[in-house]
GROMACS .gro file of C-alpha atoms in nm:
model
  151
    1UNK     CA    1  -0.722   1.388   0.900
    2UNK     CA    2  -0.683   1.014   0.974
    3UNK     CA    3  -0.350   0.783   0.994
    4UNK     CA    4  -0.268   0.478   0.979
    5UNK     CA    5   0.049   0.299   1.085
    6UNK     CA    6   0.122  -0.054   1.157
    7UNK     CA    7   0.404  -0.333   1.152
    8UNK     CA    8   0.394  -0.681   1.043
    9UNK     CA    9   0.615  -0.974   0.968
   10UNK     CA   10   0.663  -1.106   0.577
   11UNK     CA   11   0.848  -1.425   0.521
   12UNK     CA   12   1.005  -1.339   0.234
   13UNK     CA   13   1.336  -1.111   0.164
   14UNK     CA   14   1.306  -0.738   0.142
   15UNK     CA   15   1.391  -0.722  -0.185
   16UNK     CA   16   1.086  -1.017  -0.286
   17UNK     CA   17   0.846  -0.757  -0.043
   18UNK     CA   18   0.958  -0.400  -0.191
   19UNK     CA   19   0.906  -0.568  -0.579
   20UNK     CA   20   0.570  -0.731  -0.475
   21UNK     CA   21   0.440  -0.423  -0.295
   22UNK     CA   22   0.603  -0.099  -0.512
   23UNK     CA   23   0.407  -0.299  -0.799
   24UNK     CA   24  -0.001  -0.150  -0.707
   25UNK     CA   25  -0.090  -0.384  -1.024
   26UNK     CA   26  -0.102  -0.607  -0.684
   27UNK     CA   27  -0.316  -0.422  -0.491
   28UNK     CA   28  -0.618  -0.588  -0.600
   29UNK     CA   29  -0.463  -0.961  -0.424
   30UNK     CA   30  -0.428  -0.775  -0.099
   31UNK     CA   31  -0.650  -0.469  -0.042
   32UNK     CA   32  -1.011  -0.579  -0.038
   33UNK     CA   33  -1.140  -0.271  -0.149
   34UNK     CA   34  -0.929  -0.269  -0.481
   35UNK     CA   35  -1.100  -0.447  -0.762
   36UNK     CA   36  -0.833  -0.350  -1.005
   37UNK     CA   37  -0.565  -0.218  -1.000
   38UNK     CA   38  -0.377  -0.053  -1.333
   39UNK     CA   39  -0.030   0.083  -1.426
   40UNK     CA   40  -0.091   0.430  -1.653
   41UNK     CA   41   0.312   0.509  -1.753
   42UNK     CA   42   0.509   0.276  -1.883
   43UNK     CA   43   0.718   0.007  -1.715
   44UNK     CA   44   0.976  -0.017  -1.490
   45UNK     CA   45   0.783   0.069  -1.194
   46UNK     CA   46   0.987   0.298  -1.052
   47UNK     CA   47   0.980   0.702  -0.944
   48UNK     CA   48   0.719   0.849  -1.087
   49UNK     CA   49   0.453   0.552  -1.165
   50UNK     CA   50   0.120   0.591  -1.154
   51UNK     CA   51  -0.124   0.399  -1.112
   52UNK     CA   52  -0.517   0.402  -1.070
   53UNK     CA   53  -0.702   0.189  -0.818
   54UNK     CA   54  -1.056   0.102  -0.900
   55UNK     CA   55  -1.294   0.004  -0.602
   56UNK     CA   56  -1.508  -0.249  -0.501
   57UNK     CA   57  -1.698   0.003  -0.278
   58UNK     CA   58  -1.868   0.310  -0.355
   59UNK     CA   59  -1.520   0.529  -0.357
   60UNK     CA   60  -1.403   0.718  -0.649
   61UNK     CA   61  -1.142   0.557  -0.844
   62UNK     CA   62  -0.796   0.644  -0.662
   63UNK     CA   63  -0.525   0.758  -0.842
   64UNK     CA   64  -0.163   0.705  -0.696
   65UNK     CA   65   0.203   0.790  -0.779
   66UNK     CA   66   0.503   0.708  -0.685
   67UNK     CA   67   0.701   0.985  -0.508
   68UNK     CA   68   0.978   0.786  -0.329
   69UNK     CA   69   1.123   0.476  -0.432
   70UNK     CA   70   1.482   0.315  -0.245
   71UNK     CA   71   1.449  -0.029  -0.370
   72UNK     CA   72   1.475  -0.216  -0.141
   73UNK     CA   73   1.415  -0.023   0.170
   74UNK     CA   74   1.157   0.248   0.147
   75UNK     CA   75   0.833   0.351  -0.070
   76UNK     CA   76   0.589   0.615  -0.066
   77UNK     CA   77   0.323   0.712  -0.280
   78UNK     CA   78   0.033   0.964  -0.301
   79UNK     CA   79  -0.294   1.072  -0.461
   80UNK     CA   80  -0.549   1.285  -0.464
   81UNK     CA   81  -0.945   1.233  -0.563
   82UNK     CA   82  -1.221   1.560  -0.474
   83UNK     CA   83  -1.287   1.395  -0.176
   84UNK     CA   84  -0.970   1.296  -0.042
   85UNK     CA   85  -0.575   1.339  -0.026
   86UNK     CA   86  -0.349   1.083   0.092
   87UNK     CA   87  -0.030   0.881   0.128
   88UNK     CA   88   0.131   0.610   0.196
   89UNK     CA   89   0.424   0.514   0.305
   90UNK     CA   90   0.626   0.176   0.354
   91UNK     CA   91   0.936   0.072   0.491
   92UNK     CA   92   1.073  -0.261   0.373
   93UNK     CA   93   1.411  -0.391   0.690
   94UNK     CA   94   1.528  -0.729   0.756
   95UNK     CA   95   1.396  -0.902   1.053
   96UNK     CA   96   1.356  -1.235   1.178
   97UNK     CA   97   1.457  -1.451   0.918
   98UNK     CA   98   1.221  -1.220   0.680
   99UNK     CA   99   1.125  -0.895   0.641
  100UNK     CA  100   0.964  -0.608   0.883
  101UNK     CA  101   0.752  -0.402   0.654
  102UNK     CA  102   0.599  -0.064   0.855
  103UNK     CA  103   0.280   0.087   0.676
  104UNK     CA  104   0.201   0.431   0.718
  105UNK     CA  105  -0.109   0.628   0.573
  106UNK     CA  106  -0.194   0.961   0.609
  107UNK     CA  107  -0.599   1.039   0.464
  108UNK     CA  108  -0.684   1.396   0.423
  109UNK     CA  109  -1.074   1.487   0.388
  110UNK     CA  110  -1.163   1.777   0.201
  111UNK     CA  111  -1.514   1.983   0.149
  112UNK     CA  112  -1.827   1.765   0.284
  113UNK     CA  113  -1.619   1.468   0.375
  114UNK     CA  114  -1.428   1.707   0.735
  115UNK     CA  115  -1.773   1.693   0.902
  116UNK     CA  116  -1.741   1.326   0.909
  117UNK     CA  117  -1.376   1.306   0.958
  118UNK     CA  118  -1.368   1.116   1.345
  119UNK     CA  119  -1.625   0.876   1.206
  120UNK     CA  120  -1.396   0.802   0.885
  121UNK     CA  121  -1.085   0.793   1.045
  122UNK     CA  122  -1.230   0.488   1.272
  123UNK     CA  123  -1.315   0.333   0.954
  124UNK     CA  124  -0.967   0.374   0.792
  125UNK     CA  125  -0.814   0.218   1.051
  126UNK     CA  126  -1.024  -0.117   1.005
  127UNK     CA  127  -0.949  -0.063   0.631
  128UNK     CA  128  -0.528   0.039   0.701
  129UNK     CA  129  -0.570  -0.341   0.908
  130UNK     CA  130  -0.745  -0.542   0.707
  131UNK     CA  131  -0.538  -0.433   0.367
  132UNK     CA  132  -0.220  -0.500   0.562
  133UNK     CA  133  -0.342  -0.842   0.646
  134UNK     CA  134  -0.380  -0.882   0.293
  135UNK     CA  135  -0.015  -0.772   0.182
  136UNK     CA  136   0.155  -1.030   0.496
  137UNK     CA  137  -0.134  -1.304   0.303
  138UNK     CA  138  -0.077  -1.197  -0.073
  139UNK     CA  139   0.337  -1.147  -0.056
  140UNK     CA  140   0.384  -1.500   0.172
  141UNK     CA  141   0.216  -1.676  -0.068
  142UNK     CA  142   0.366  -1.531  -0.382
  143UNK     CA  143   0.734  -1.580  -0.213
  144UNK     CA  144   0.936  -1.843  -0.317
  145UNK     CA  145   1.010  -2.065  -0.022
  146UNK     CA  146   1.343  -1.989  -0.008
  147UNK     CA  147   1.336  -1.603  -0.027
  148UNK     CA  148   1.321  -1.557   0.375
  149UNK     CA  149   1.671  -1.724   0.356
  150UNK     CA  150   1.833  -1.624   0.074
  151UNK     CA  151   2.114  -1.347   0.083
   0.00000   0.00000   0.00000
């Protein structure tokens, strides 16, 4: 098992963040890995989206759903390949004239993939860091200029 959890600093409002992020159509603009990104149920994004991630690297196409959603505050979402199980969580609070957005991941190995689990987990930290980076790049440039202030 490997996880993942970090904090970082949006300028934007929570509300701006939790639309941007709880929308995975995004994922591609922030996690390098993703080379597309596509909805599968019908919109509003909401409880009970899915979505499936398609990869840049030699990963199997991840699918993810949504299995908590408190606009603005809180989202999580899971998936599940033959390889792999995991989830993600994110927390969306006011802070700093912007918003504090905490990232948790959890990545389960199954079969082959547990023999090379402390070797992977090292590696899904560098990926947990550098798709975070992403989001804090992706969502302050998307933001309006005034959503940090507005109320």
């Amino acid at each position: 098992m490997a996880r993942y959890q970090r904090k970082v600093i949006l300028k934007c409002t929570p509300s701006f963040a939790f639309a941007f992020v709880s929308d995975f159509r995004h994922t591609a603009e922030w996690d390098p890995l993703v080379q597309r990104a596509d909805l599968l149920t019908p919109p509003p994004i909401g409880l009970g989206s899915r979505f499936l991630l398609t990869n840049r690297f030699p990963v199997p196409d991840l699918p993810y759903e949504i299995v908590e959603f408190q606009a603005p505050n809180r989202l999580t979402l899971r998936g599940e390949t033959s390889s792999f199980r995991y989830q993600d969580s994110i927390g969306f609070e006011e802070a700093r004239g912007g918003t504090r957005v905490s990232y948790s991941a959890q990545l389960d190995f199954k079969g082959f993939f547990r023999l090379g689990s402390p070797m992977l987990a090292l590696m899904f930290q560098r990926i947990g860091d550098d798709a975070l980076r992403g989001i804090e790049q992706a969502v302050n440039r998307a933001a309006p200029a005034e959503s940090a202030t507005a109320a």
